[in-house]
Coordinates of C-alpha atoms in Angstrom, one line a residue:
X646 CA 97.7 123.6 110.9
X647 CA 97.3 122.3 114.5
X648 CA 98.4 119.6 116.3
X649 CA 95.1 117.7 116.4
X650 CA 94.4 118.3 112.8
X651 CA 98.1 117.1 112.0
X652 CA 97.3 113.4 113.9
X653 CA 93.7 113.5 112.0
X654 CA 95.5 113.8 108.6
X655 CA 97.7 110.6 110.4
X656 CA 95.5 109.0 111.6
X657 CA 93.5 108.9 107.9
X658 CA 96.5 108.1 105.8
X659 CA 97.5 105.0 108.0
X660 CA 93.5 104.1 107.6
X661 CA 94.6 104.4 104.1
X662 CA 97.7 102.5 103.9
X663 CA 97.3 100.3 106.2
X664 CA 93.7 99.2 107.2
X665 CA 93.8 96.0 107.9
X666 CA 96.0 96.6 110.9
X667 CA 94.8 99.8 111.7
X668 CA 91.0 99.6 111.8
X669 CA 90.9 96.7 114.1
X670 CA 92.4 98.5 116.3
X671 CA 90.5 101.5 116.1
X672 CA 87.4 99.4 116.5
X673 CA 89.0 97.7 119.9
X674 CA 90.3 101.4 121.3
X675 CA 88.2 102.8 124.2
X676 CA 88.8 106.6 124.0
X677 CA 89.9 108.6 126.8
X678 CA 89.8 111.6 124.8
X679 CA 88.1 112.8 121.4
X680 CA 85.4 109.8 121.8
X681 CA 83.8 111.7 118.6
X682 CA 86.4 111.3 117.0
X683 CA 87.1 107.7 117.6
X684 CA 83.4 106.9 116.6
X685 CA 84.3 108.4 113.4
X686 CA 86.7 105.8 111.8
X687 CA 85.8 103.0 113.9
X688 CA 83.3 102.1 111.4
X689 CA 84.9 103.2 108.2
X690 CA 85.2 100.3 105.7
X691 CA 88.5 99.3 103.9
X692 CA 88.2 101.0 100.2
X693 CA 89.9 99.1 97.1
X694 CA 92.3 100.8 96.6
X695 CA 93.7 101.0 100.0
X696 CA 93.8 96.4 100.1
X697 CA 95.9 96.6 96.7
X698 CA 99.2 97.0 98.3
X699 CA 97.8 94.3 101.0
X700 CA 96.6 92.4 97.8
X701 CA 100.0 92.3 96.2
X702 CA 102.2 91.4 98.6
X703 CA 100.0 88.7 99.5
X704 CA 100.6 87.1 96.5
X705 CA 104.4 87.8 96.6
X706 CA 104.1 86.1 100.3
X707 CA 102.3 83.3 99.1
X708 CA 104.9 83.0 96.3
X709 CA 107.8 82.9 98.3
X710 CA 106.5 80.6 101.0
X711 CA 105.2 78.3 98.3
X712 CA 109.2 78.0 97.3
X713 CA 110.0 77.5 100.7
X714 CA 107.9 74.8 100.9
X715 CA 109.3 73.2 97.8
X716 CA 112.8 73.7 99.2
X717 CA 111.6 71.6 102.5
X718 CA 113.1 74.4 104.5
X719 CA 113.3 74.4 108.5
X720 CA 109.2 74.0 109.8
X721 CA 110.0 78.2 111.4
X722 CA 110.5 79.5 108.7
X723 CA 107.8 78.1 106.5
X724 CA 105.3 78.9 109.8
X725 CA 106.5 82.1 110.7
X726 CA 105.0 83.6 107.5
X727 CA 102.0 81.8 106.9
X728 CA 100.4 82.5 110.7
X729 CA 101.7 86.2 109.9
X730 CA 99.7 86.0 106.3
X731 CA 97.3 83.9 107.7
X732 CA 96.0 86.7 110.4
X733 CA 96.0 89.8 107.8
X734 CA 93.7 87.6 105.6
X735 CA 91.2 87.0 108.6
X736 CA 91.8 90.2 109.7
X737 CA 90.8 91.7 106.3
X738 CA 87.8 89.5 105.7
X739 CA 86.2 90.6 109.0
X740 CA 86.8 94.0 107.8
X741 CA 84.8 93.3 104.8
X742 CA 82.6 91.5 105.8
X743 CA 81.8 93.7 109.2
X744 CA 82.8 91.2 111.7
X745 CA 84.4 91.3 114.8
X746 CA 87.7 89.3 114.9
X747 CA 88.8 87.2 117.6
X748 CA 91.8 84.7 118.4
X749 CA 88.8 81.5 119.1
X750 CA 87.7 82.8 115.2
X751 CA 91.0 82.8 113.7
X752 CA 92.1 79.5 115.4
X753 CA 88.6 78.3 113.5
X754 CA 90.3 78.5 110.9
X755 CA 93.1 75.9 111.8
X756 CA 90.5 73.4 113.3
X757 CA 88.3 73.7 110.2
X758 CA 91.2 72.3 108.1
X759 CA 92.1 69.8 110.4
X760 CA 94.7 70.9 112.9
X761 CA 94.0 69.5 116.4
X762 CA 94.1 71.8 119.2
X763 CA 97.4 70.6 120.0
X764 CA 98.8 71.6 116.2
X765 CA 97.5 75.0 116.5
X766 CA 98.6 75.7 119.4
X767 CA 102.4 74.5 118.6
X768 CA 101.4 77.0 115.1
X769 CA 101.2 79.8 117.7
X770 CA 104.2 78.8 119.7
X771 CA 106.6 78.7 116.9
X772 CA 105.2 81.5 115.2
X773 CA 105.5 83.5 118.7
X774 CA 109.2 82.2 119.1
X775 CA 110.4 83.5 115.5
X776 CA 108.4 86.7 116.3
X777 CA 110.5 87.3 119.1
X778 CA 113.8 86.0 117.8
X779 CA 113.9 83.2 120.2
X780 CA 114.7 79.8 119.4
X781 CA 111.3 77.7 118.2
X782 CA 110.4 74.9 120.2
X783 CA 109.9 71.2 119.4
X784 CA 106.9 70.8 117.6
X785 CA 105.2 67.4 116.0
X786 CA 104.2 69.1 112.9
X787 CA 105.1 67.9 109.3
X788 CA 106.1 69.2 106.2
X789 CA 102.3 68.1 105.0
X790 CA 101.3 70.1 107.9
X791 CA 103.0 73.1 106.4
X792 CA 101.4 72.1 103.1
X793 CA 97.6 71.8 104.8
X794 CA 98.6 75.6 106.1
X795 CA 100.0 76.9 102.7
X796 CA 96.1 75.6 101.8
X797 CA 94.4 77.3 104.3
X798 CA 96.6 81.0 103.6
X799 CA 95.5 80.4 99.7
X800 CA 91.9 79.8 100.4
X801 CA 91.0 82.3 102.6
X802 CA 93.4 84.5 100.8
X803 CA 91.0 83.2 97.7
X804 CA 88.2 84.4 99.5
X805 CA 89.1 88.0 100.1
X806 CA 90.6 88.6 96.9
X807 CA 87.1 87.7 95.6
X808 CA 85.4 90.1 98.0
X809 CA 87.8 92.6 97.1
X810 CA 87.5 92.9 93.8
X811 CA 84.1 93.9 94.5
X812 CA 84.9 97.0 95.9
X813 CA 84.1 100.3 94.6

């Protein structure tokens, strides 16, 4: 086997275990080498069975955040995972649905349930500041922020599953 076939077989098994992190990408990458190549994948579609692990823990995410939320736990925490969730959903619908993906679309998302600019951008902030295990900073959100967020996770989350399941 060579080299270059070696990364191919990679390259299609994180396509297959991963794709809603790994097509984006691909779809983004400007080749220097192997352009074919590149034009190959960048347009291959996420199959069923490669969203059921993405599927699941989803669910287990949404689970364990919900608790959180119960639990009135510190605002980071309860952020941290939902922005995280929150981007592989609208990363995975514009997957399906063969859509570019954009940082103006996703923060659509937070304006069209009612976070100002200001509340989306403190979303960002915190989530940014957990990311890179630095301290979060002061932020005017609520709990019932953190609720509103949960919302918009589960319904877009809703969404997918729903296209999903309609995949071969």
């Amino acid at each position: 086997m060579t080299a270059s076939h070696g990364t191919v077989e990679q390259l299609e098994n994180a396509i297959e275990v991963n794709p809603s992190f790994i097509l984006p990408v691909l779809r983004e990458s400007r080749p220097i080498f192997n352009g074919d190549l590149l034009e190959k994948y960048r347009n291959a579609r996420p199959s069923k069975k490669s969203l059921e692990k993405f599927i699941e823990t989803t669910e287990s995410s949404l689970a364990i955040t919900q608790r959180l939320l119960e639990l009135q736990s510190e605002l980071p925490s309860i952020i941290y995972p939902l922005i995280l969730r929150l981007r592989a959903v609208y990363l995975t619908e514009a997957l399906l649905d063969g859509k570019e993906h954009s940082t103006m679309g996703f923060m659509e998302l937070l304006f069209k349930a009612g976070f100002s600019r200001k509340q989306a951008s403190e979303l960002i902030a915190v989530f940014r500041c957990v990311r890179g295990s630095k301290p979060a900073p002061k932020t005017t959100l609520s709990h019932q922020d953190m609720i509103r967020l949960f919302d918009v996770v589960e319904d877009s989350y809703q969404r997918v599953g729903g296209k999903w399941e309609k995949l071969a």
